[in-house]
Structures are given as C-alpha cells and as structure tokens.
XYZ file of N, CA and C in Angstrom:
594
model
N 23.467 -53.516 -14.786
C 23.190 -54.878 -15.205
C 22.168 -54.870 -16.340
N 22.440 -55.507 -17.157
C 21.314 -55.788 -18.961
C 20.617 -56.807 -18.515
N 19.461 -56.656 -19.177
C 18.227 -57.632 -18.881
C 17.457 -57.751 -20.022
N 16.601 -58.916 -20.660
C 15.812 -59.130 -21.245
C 14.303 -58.601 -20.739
N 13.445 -58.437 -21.981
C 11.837 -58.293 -21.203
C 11.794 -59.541 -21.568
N 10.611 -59.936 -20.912
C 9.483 -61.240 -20.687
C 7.967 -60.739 -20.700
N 7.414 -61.683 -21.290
C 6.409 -61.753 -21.275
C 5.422 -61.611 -19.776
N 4.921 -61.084 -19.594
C 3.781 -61.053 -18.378
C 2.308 -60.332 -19.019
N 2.103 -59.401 -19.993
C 0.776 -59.255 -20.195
C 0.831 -59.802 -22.009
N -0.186 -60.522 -22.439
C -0.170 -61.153 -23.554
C -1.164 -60.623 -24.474
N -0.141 -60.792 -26.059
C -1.561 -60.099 -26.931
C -2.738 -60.285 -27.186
N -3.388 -59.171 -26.991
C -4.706 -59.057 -27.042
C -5.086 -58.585 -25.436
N -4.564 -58.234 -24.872
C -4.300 -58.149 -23.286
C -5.521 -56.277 -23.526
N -5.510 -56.107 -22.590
C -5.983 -54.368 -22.331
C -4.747 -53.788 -21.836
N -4.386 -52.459 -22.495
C -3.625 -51.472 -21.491
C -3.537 -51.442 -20.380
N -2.810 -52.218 -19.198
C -3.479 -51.551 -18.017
C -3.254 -49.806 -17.299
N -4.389 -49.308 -16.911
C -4.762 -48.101 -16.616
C -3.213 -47.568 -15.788
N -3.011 -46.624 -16.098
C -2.130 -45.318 -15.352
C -2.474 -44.180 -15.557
N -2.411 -43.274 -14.310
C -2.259 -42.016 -14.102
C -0.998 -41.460 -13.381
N -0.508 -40.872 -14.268
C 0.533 -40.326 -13.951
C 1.302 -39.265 -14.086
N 2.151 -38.493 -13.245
C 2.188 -37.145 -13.859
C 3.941 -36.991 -15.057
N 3.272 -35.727 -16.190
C 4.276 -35.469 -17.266
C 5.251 -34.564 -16.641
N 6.585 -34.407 -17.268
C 7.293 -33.330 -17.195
C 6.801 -32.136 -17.262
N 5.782 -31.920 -17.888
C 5.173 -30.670 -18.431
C 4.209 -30.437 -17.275
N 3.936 -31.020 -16.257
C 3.178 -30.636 -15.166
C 1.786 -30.976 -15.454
N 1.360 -31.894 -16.134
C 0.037 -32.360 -16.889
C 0.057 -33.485 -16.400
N -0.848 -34.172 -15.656
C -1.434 -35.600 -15.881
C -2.137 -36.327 -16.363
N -1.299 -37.872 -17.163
C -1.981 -38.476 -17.800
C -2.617 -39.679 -17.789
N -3.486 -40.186 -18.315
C -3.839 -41.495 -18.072
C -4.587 -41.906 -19.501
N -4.932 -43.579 -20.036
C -4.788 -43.450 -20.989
C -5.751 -43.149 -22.044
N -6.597 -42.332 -21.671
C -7.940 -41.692 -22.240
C -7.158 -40.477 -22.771
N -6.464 -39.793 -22.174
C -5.448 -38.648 -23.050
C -4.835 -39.221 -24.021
N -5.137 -40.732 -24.625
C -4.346 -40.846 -25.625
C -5.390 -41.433 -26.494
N -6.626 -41.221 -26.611
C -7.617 -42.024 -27.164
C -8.150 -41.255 -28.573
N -7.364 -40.194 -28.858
C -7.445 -40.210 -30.181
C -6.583 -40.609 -31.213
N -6.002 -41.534 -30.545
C -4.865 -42.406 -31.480
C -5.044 -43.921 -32.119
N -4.749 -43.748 -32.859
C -4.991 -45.337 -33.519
C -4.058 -46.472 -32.696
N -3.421 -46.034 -32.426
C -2.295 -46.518 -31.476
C -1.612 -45.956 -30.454
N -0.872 -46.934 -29.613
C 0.121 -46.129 -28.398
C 0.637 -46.941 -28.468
N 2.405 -46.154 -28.148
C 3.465 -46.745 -27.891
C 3.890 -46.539 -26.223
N 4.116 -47.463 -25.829
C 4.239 -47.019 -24.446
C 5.627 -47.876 -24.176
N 6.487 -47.024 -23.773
C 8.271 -47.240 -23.796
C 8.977 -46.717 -21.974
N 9.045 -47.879 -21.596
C 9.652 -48.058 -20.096
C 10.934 -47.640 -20.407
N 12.037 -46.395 -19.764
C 12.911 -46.099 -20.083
C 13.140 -45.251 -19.256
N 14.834 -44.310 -19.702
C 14.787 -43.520 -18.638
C 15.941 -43.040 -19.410
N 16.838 -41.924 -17.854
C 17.765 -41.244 -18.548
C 18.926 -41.401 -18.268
N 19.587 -42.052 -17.926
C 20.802 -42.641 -17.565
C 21.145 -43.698 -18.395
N 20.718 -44.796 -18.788
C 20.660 -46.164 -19.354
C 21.289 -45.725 -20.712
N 22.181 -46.459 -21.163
C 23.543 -46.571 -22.519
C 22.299 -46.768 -23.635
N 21.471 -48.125 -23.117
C 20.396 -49.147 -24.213
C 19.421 -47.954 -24.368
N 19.065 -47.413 -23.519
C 17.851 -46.330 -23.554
C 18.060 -45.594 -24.587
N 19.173 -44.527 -23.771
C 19.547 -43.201 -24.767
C 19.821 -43.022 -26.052
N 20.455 -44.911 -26.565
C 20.976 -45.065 -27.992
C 19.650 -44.908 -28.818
N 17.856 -45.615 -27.668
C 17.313 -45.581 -28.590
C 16.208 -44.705 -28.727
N 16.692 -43.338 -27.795
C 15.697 -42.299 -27.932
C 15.232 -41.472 -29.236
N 16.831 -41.192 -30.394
C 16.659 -41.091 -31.619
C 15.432 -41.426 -32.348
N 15.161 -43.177 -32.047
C 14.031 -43.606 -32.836
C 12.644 -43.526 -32.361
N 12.506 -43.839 -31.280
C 11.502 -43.272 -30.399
C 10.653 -41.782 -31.048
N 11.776 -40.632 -31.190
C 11.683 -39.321 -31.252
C 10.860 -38.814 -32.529
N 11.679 -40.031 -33.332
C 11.320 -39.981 -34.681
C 10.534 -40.492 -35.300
N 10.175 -41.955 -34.538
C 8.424 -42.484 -34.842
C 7.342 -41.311 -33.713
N 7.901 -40.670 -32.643
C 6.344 -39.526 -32.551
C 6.245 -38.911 -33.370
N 7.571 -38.366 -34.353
C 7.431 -37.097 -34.852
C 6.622 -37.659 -36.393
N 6.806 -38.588 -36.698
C 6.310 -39.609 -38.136
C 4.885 -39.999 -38.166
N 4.528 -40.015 -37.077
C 2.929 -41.227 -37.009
C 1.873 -39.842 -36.292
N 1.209 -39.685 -37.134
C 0.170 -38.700 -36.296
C -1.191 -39.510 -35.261
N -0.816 -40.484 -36.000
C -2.253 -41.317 -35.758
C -1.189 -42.219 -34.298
N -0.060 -42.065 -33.831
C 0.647 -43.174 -32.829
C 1.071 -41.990 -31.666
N 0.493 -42.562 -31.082
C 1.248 -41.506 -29.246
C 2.330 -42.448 -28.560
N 3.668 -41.869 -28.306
C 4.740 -42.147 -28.047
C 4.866 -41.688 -26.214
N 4.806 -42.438 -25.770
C 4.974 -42.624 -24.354
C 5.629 -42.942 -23.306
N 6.395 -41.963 -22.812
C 7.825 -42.752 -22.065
C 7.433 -42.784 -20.476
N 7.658 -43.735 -20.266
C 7.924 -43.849 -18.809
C 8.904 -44.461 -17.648
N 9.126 -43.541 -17.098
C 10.512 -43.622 -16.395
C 9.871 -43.914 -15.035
N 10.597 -45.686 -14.330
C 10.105 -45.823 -13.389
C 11.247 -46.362 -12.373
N 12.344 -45.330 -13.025
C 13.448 -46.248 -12.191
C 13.455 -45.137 -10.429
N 14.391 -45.781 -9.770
C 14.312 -45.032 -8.420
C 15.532 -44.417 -8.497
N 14.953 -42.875 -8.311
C 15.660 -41.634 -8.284
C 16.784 -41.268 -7.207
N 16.448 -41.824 -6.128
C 17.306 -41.766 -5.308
C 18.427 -42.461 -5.466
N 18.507 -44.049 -5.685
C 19.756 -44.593 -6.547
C 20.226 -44.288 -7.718
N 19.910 -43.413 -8.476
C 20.024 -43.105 -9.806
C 19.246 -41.676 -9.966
N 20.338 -40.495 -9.109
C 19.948 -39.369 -9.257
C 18.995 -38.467 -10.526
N 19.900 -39.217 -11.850
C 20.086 -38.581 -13.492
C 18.294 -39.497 -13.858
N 17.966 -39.733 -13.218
C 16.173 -40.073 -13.741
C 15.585 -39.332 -12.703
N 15.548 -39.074 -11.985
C 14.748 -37.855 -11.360
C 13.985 -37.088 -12.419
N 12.682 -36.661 -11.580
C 11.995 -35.762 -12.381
C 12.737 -34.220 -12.557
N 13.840 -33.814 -12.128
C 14.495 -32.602 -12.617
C 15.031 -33.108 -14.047
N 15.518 -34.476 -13.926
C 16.678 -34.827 -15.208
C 15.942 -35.620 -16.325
N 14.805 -35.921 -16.228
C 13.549 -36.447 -17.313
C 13.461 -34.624 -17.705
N 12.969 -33.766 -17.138
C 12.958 -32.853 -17.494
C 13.372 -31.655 -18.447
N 15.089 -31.929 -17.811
C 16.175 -31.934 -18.732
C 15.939 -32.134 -20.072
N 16.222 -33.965 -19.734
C 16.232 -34.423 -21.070
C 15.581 -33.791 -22.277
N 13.690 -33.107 -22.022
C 12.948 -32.544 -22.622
C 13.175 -31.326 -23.176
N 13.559 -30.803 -22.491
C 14.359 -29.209 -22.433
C 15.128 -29.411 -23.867
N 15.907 -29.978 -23.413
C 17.377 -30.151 -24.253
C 16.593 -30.781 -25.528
N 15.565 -31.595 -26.151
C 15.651 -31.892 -27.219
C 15.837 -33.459 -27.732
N 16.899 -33.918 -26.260
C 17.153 -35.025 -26.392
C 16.018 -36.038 -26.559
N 14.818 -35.716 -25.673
C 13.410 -36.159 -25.557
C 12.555 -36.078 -26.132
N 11.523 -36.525 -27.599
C 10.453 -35.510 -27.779
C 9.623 -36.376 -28.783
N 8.852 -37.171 -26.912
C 7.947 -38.374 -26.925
C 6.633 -36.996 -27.002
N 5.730 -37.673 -27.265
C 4.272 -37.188 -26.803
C 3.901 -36.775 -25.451
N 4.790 -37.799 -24.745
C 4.994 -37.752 -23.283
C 5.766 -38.043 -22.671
N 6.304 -37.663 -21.722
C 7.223 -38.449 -20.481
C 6.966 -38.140 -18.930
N 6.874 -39.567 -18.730
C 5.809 -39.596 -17.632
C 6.852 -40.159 -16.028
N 6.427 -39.545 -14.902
C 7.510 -40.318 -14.013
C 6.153 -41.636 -13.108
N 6.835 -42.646 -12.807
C 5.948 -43.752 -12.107
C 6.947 -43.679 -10.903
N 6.155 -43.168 -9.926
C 7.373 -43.126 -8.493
C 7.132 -44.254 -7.701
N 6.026 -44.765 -7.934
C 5.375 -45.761 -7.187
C 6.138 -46.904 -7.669
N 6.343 -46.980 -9.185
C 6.433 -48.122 -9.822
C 5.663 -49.253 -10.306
N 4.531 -48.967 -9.599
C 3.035 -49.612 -9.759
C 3.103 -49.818 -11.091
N 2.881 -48.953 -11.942
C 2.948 -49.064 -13.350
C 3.796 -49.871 -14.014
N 4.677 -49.765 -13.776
C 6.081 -50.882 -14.353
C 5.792 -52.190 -14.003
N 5.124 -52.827 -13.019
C 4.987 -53.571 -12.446
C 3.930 -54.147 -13.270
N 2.466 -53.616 -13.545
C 1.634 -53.616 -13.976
C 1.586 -54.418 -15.484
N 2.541 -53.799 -15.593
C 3.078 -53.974 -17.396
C 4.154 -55.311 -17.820
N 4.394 -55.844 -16.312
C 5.616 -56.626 -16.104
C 7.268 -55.649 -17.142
N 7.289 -54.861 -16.982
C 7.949 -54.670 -17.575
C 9.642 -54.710 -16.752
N 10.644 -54.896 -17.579
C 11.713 -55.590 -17.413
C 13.237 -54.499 -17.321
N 13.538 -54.040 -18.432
C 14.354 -53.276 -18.699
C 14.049 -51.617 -19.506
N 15.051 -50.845 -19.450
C 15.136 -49.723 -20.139
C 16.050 -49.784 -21.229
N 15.131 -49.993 -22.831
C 13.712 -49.623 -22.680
C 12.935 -50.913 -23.251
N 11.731 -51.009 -22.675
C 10.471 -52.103 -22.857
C 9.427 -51.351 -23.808
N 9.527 -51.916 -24.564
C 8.389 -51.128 -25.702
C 7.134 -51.967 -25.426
N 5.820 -51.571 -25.399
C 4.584 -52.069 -25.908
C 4.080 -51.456 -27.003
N 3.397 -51.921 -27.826
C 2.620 -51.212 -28.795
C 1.008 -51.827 -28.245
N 0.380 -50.644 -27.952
C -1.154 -51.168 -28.329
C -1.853 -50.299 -29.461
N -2.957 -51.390 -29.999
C -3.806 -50.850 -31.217
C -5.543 -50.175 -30.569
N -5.591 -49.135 -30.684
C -7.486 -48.791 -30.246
C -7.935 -49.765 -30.872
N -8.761 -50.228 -29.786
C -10.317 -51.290 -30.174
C -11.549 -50.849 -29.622
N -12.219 -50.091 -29.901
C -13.259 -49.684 -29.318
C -12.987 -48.103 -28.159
N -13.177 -48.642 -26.924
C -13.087 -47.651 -25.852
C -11.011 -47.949 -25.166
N -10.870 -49.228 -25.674
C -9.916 -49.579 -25.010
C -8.476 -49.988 -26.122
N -6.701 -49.605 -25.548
C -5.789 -50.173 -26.044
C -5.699 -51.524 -25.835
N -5.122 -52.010 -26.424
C -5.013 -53.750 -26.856
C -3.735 -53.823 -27.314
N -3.005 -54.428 -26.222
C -1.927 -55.008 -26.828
C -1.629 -56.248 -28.029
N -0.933 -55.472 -28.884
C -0.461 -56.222 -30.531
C 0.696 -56.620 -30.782
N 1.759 -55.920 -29.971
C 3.356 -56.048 -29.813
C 3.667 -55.829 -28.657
N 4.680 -56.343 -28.167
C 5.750 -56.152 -26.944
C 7.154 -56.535 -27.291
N 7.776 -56.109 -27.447
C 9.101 -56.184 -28.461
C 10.308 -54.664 -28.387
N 11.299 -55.523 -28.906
C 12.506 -54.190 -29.664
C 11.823 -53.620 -30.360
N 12.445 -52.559 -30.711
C 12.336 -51.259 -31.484
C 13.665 -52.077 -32.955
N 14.204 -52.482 -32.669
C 14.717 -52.617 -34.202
C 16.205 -54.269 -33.475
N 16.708 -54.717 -34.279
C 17.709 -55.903 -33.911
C 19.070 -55.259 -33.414
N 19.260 -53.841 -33.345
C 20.478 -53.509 -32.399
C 20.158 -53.415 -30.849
N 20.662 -54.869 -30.607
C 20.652 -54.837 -29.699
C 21.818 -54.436 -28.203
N 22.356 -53.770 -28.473
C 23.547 -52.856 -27.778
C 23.786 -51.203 -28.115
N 24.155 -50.549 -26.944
C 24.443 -48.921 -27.167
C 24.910 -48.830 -28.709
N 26.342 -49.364 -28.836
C 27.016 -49.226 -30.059
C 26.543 -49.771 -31.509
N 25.668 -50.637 -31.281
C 25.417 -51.729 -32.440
C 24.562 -50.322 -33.700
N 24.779 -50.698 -34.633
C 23.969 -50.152 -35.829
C 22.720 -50.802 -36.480
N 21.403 -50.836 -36.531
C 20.462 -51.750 -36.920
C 20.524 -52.175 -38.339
N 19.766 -52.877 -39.005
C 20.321 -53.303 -40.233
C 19.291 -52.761 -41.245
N 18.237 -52.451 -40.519
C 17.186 -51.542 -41.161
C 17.833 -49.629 -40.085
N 16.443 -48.903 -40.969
C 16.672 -47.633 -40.612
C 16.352 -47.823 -38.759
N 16.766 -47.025 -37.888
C 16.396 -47.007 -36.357
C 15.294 -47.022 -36.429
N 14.367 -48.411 -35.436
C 13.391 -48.496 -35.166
C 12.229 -49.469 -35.984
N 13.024 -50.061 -37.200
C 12.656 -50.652 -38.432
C 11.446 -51.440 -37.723
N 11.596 -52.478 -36.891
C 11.003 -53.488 -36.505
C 9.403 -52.819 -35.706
N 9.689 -52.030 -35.243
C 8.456 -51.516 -34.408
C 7.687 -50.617 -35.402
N 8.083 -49.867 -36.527
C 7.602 -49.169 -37.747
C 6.854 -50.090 -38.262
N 7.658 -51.325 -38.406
C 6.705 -52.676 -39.559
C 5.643 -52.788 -39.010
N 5.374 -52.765 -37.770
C 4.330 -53.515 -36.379
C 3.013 -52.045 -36.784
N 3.574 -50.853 -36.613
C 2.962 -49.655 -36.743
C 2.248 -49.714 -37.909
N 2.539 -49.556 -38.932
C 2.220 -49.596 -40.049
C 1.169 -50.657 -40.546
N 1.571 -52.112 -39.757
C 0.578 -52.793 -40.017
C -1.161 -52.725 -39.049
N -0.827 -52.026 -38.378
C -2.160 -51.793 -36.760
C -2.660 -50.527 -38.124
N -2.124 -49.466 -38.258
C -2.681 -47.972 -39.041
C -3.223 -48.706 -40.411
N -3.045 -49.591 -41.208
C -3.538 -50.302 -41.937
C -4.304 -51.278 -41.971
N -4.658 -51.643 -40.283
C -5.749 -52.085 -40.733
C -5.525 -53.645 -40.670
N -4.378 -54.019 -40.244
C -4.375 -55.659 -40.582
C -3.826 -56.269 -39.569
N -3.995 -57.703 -39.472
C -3.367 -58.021 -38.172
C -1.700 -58.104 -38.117
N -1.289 -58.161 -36.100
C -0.021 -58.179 -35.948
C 0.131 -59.513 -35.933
N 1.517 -60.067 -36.733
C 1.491 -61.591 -36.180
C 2.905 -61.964 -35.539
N 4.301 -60.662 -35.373
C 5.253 -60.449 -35.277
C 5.590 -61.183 -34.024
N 6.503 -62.311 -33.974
C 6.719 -62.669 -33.201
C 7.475 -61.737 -31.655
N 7.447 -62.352 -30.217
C 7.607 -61.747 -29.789
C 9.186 -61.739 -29.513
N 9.871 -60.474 -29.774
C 11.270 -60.574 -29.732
C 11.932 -59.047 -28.677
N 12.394 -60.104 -27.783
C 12.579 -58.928 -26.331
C 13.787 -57.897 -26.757
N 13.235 -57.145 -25.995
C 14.384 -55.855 -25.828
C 15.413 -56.047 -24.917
N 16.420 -55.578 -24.845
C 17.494 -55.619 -24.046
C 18.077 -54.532 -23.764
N 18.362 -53.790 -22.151
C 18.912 -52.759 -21.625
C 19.232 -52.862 -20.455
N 19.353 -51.755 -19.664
C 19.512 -52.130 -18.290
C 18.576 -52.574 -17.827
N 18.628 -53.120 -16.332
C 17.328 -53.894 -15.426
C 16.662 -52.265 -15.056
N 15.160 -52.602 -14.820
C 14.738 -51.603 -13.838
C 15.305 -51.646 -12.640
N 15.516 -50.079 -12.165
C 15.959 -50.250 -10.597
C 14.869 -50.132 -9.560
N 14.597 -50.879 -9.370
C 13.328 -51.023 -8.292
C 13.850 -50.589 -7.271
N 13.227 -50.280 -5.966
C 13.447 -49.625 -4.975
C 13.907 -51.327 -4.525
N 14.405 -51.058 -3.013
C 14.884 -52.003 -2.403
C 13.241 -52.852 -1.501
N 13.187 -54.158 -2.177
C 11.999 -55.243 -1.230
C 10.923 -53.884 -2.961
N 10.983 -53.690 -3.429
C 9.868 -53.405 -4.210
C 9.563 -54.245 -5.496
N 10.431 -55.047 -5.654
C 10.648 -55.874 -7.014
C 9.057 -56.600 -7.509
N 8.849 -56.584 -8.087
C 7.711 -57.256 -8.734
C 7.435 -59.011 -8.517
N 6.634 -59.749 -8.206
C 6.631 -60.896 -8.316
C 6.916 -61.812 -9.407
N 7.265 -61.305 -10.483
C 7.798 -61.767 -11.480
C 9.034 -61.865 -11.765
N 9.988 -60.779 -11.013
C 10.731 -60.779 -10.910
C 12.102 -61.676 -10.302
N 11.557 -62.758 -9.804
C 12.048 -63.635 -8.949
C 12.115 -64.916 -10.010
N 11.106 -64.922 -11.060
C 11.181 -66.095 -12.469
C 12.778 -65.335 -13.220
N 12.890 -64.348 -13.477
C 14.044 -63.695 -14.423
C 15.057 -64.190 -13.926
C-alpha cells in the first residue's frame, strides 16, 4: 500500500535523538554526525519499488556533499517483510546497491515514530545550529513520484536545491512537498498515534 508523509515534527523542530545500531556493527546516534553541516535522514528500506528507485539519488548526494551525512533508516518489521531484515539491509550494502553514510535498523520503531514518519522513503533534511540538528526540510527527493516515473530535473534535484541552500548559508523556504512510497509496516497494535489521522 503507497502512502503520503505528513507533517508531525515542524521546521525549526530539533532532531529527535536515536541510537541505533549500523550494518557495519557500529552504533549511532546523532553526535556521530556532528561534523556535518547537515543530515539527511531517509526512512526506507529494502523491499519497497518507491525506495529502491530512489536509492540511486540518495547514493549520489552522500557521495557529492562532504559537508551532508546521508542516513538510512529501515524501520519496517522484518518478520512480515523478511527482505528488510538486518541480513538483507546488509546485503543491500555489500552489493553496492546501498552507499548511505549509514544504514541503520530501528527494531523498536521508536524512531520512526519519533519522526512521525510515514512511508519508504521519508526524507528529513536537518541543518547544524549550534550543538543541535534543526529541521529545514521534510520533503521528496525530486517530483518522480512513482518506481517508473523519470524526474524532470537530474535524480534528487529538489532535495540538492534544499542542500545547497543550508551549505550556503541561507535560509530554507521550500515548501513542504510529501514523498510517496509504501506505508511503514509497523508491527501489529504498534502503529503510531498519528497514524489513525492518515
């Protein structure tokens, strides 16, 4: 089932805190990312059509932005959806297909929750302000919005513009324009209280 994100944490909001563990057997939380001018933090996973179409760009704004940490987190439930398991996030890494800064599993889901986040994949962008991220964007990664669709800029156009303007220094004023993919699969009775407005 495809789903829109919604709004639940608003700009200018704080990161909220996670610790959580990487594929790589490292745990993170978001002080491991505090030498960045920014973080991208991308709810996603490995099964999802919407996801996978937009791991390409993902891959390619970590590999582009030195100053932006690219952050995936996969919080769907493994047991209904074998292919996100931490063996098959793993995978994904292995293989190439993956190659965020991070990829992180949320088993709890706490985190997803936290973030209100909606579908795979949910992008946030926050900008460093001091000691703390600050959300500036919550949005698509670019106007294809389907597996098949082609964007009308290069992959990822829309979230680059957003980037570019935080690393420069100026404000975001980008309206907020949701992503669309599959729903998170929440465990069964785990759904978020927000979840019941969607």
């Amino acid at each position: 089932m495809a789903g829109e994100s919604t709004r639940v944490l608003e700009r200018g909001d704080d990161a909220p805190a996670f610790s959580l563990p990487g594929v790589d057997g490292e745990t993170y939380a978001l002080d491991d990312f505090a030498d960045n001018e920014a973080l991208l933090v991308v709810f996603t996973c490995n099964h999802c059509p919407y996801a996978k179409a937009k791991h390409p760009a993902l891959n390619a704004i970590a590999a582009d932005y030195d100053d932006v940490a690219v952050v995936g987190i996969n919080p769907n439930d493994a047991e209904a959806y074998p292919a996100d398991s931490v063996e098959g996030m793993r995978e994904e890494v292995e293989s190439g297909r993956i190659a965020y800064d991070a990829y992180l599993r949320d088993e709890s889901q706490d985190v997803a929750a936290a973030y209100g986040a909606v579908c795979t994949p949910d992008p946030y962008l926050f900008a460093r302000r001091g000691d703390a991220f600050e959300l500036v964007y919550h949005g698509r990664l670019d106007d294809a919005l389907t597996p098949d669709a082609d964007p009308s800029g290069d992959p990822g156009f829309e979230m680059r513009d957003v980037i570019d303007s935080v690393l420069a220094g100026g404000d975001v004023d980008a309206d907020f324009r949701p992503s669309r993919g599959c729903t998170i699969k929440w465990r069964e009775g785990n759904e978020p209280d927000y979840w019941d407005d969607l």
